[in-house]
Short mmCIF file of C-alpha atoms in Angstrom, two decimals:
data_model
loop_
_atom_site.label_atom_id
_atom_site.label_comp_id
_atom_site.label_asym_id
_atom_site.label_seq_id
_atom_site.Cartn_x
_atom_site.Cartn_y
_atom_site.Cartn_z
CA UNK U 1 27.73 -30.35 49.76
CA UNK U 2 31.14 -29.26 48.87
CA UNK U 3 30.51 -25.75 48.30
CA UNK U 4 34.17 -25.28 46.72
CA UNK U 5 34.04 -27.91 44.31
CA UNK U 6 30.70 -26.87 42.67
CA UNK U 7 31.83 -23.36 42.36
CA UNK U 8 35.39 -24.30 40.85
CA UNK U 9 33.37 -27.01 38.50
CA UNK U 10 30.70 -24.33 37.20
CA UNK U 11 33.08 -21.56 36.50
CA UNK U 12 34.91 -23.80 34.39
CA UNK U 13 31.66 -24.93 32.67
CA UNK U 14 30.96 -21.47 32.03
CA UNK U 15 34.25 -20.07 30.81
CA UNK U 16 34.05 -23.39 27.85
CA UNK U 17 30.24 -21.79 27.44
CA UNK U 18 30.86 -17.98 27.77
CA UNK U 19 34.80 -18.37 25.85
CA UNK U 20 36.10 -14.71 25.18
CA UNK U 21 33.25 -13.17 26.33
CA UNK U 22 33.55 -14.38 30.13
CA UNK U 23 35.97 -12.33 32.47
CA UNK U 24 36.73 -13.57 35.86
CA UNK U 25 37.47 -10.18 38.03
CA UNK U 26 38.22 -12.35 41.42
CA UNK U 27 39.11 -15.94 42.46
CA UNK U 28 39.39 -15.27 46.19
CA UNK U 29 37.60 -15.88 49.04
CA UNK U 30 35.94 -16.65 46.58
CA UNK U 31 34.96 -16.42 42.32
CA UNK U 32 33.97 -13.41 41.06
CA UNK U 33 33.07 -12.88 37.49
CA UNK U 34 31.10 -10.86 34.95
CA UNK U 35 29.15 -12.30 31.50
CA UNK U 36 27.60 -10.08 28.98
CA UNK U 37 24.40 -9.88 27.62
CA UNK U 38 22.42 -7.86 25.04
CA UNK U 39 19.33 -7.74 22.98
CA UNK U 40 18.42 -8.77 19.40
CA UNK U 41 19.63 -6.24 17.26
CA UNK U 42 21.98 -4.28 19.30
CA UNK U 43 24.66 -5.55 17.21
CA UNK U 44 23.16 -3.38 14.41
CA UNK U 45 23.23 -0.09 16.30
CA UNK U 46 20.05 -0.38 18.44
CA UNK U 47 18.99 -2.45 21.34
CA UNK U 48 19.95 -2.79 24.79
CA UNK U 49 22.90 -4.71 26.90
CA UNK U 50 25.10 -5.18 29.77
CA UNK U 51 27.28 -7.20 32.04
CA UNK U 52 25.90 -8.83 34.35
CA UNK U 53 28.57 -9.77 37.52
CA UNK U 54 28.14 -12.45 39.78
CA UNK U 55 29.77 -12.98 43.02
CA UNK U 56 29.74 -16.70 44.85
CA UNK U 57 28.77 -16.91 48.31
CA UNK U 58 29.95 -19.40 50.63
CA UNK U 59 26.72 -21.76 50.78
CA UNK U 60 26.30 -21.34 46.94
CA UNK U 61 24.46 -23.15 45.35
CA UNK U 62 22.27 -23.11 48.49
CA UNK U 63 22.05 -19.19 48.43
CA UNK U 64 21.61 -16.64 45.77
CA UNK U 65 24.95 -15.54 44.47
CA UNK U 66 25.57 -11.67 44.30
CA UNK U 67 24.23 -9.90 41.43
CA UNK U 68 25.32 -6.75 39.90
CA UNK U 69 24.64 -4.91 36.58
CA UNK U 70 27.75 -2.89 35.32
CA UNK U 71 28.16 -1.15 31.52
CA UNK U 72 24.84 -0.59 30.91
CA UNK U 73 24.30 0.67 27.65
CA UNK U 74 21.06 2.57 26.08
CA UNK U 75 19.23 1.71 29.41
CA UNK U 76 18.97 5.58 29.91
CA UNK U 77 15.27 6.87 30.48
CA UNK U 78 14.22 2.78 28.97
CA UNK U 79 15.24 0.06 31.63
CA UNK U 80 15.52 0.35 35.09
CA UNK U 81 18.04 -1.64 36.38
CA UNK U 82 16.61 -2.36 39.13
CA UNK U 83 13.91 -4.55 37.59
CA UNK U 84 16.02 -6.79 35.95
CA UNK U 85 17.55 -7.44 39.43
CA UNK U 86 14.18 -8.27 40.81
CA UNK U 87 13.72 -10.42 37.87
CA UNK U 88 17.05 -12.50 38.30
CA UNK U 89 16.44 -12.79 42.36
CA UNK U 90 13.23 -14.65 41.50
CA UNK U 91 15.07 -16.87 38.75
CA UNK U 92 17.25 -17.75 41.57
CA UNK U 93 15.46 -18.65 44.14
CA UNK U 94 13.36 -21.43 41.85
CA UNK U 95 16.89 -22.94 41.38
CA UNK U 96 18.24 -22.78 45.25
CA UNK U 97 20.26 -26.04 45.70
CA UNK U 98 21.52 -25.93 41.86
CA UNK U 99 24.10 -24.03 40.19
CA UNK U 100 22.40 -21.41 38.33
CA UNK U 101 24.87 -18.90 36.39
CA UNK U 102 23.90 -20.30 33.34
CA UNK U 103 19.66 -19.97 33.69
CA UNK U 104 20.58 -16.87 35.60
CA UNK U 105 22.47 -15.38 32.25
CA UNK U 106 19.73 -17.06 29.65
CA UNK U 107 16.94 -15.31 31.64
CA UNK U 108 18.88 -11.85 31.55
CA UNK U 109 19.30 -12.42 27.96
CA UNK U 110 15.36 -13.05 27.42
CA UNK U 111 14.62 -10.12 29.90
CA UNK U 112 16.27 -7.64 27.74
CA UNK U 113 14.92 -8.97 24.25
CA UNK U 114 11.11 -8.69 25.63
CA UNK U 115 12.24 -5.12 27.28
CA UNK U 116 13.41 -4.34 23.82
CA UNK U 117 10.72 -5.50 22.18
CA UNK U 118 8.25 -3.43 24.18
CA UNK U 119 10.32 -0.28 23.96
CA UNK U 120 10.02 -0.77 19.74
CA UNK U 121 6.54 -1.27 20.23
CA UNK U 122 6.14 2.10 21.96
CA UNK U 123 8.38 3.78 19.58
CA UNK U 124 6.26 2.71 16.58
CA UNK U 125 3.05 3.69 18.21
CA UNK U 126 4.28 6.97 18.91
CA UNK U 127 5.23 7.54 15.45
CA UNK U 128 1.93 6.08 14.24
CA UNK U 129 -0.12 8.23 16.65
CA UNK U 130 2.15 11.39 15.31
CA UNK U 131 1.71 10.24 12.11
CA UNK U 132 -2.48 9.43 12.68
CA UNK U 133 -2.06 13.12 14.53
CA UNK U 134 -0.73 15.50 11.44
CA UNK U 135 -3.17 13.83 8.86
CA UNK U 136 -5.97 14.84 11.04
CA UNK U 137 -4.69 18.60 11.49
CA UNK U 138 -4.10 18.59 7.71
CA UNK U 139 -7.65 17.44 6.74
CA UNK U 140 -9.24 19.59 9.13
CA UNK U 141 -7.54 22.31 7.57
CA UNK U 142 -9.31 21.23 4.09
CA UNK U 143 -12.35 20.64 6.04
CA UNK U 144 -13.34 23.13 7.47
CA UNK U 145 -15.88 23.75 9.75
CA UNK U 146 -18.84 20.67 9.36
CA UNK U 147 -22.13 22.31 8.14
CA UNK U 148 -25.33 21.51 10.54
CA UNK U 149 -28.70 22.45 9.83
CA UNK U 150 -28.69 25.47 12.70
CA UNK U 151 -25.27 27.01 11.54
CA UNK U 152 -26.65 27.28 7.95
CA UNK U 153 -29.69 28.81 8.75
CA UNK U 154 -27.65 31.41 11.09
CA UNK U 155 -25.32 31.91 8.31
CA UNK U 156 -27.71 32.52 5.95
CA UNK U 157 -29.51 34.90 8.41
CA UNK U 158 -26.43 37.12 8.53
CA UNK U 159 -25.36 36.70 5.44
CA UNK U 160 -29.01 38.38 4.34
CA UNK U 161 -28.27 41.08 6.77
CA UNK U 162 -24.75 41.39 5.31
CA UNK U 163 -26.42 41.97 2.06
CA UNK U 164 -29.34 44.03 3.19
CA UNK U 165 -32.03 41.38 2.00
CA UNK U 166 -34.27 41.94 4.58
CA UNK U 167 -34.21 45.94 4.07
CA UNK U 168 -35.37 45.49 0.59
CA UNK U 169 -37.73 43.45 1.15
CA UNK U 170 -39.02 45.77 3.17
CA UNK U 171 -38.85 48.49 1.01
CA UNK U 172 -40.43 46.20 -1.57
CA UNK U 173 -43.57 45.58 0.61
CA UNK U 174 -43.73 49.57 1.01
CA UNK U 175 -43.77 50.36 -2.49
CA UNK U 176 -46.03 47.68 -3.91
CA UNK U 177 -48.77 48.98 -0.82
CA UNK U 178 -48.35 52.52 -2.88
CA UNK U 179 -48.84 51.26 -6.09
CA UNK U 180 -52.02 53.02 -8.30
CA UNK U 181 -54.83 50.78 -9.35
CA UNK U 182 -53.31 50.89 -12.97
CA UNK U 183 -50.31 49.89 -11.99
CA UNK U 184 -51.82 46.93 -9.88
CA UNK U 185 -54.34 46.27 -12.99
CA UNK U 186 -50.72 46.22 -15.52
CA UNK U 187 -48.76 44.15 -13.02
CA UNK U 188 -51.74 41.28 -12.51
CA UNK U 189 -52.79 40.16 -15.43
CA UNK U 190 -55.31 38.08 -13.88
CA UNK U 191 -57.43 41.37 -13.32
CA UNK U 192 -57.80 41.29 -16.68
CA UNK U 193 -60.51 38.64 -16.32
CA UNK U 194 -61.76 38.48 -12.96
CA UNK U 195 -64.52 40.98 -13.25
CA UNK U 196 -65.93 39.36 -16.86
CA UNK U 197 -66.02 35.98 -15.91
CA UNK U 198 -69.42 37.83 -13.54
CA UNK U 199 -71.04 39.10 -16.93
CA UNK U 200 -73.72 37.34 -19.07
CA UNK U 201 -73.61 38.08 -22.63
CA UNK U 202 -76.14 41.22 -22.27
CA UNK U 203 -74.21 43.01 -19.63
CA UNK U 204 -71.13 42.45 -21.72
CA UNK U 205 -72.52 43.94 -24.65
CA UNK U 206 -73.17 47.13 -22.86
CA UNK U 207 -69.91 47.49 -21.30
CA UNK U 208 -68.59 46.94 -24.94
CA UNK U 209 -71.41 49.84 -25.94
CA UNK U 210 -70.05 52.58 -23.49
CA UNK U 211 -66.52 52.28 -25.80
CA UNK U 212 -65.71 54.58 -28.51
CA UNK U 213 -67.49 53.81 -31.55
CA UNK U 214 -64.30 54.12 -33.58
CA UNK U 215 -63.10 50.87 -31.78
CA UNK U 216 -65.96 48.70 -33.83
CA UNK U 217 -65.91 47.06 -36.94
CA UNK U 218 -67.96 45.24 -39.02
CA UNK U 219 -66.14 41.51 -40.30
CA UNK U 220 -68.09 39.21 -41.80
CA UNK U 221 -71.38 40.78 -40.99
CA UNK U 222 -70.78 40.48 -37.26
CA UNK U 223 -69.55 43.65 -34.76
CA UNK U 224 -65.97 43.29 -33.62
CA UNK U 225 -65.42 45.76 -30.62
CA UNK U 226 -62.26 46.41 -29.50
CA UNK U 227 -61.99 47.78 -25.92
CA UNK U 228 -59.49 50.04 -24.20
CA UNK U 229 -58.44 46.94 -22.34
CA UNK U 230 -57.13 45.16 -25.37
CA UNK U 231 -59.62 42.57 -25.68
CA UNK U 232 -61.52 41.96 -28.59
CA UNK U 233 -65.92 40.74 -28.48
CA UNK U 234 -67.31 39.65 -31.57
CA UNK U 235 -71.61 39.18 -31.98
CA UNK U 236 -72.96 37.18 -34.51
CA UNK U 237 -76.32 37.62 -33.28
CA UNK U 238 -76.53 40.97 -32.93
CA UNK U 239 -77.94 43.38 -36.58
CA UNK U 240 -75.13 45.87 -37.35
CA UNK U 241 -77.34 48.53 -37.96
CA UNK U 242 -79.80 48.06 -35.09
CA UNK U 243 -77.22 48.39 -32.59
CA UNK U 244 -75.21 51.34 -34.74
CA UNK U 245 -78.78 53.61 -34.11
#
């Protein structure tokens, strides 16, 4: 293979390709030349790019020409350098025996869009997760804390203390045990009928008798008694005057 020739013959090719953007640094011993590269979007203030500078060898095509990277731009803390390298030195070496500037450069150029690509990615989910982040904060701060069935009931424990509930109740349970049996009899109206519901009509009629006689009165022919208790008894079969002796 004439080494010279194919080296003369592809930097031509490339300078027709690469026109105003190619710069040849060296011709001897032997070509050495640089070819930018850059990302979508970099033209419009963001992305990534670089020159990437080859150097021919004396068996090129049959060995890897020398790669460098020089003006990198926005690669700080995003690309390493290094990888790209890597990445180009494999390109290579599936195209040993070819010349290779060209699918060497194209590669570069796809490198850098995908690296791009991923470092947007990242950027958007770290703004979404920020984002996702602060909403949280702001609902927990409407939220509160979440209500289970054991906080309530210790709230509401201390919150009885707080208010000295319990105390009163206590004090509650002490008074109503000193109550008098009035004030039992006036509270519970039930009392009222308990003991009667136990007396036949004879045994009511004396209780009735062992009242005051002002409390009678005769309606209708029948005895109307009216109690202490408030309740009133009326007899129809009983003879006013019998009963009145």
């Amino acid at each position: 293979m004439d080494y010279n020739y194919e080296q003369t013959s592809e930097v031509e090719a490339l300078d027709s390709i690469y026109f105003g953007d190619m710069a040849v640094i060296e011709t001897k011993p032997f070509h050495k030349f640089s070819i930018p590269i850059k990302s979508e979007g970099f033209d419009d203030g963001e992305g990534l790019a670089c020159h990437l500078v080859f150097t021919y060898t004396s068996k090129y095509p049959d060995e890897l020409p020398i790669i460098e990277i020089d003006n990198e731009e926005n690669f700080d803390n995003i690309v390493d350098k290094e990888e790209l390298l890597t990445h180009l030195a494999e390109q290579g070496k599936e195209n040993l025996g070819m010349v290779m500037v060209f699918t060497l450069v194209s590669a570069g150029q796809e490198w850098l869009n995908e690296t791009w690509d991923k470092v947007k990615k990242e950027r958007e989910e770290r703004i979404l997760a920020k984002q996702k982040a602060d909403e949280e904060a702001e609902l927990k701060r409407f939220e509160g804390t979440r209500v289970t069935v054991e906080s309530f009931l210790a709230w509401r424990k201390q919150f009885e203390i707080d208010m000295g509930i319990p105390a009163k109740r206590e004090r509650e349970a002490k008074d109503k045990n000193k109550l008098t049996g009035r004030e039992l009899f006036l509270q519970d109206t039930t009392l009222n009928e308990s003991d009667l519901k136990f007396l036949d009509d004879g045994a009511l009629f004396f209780l009735l008798c062992l009242t005051q006689p002002s409390n009678s009165q005769k309606m209708d022919g029948h005895i109307k008694w009216t109690n202490p208790l408030g309740f009133e008894v009326k007899r129809h079969d009983i003879n006013l005057t019998e009963e009145m002796q």
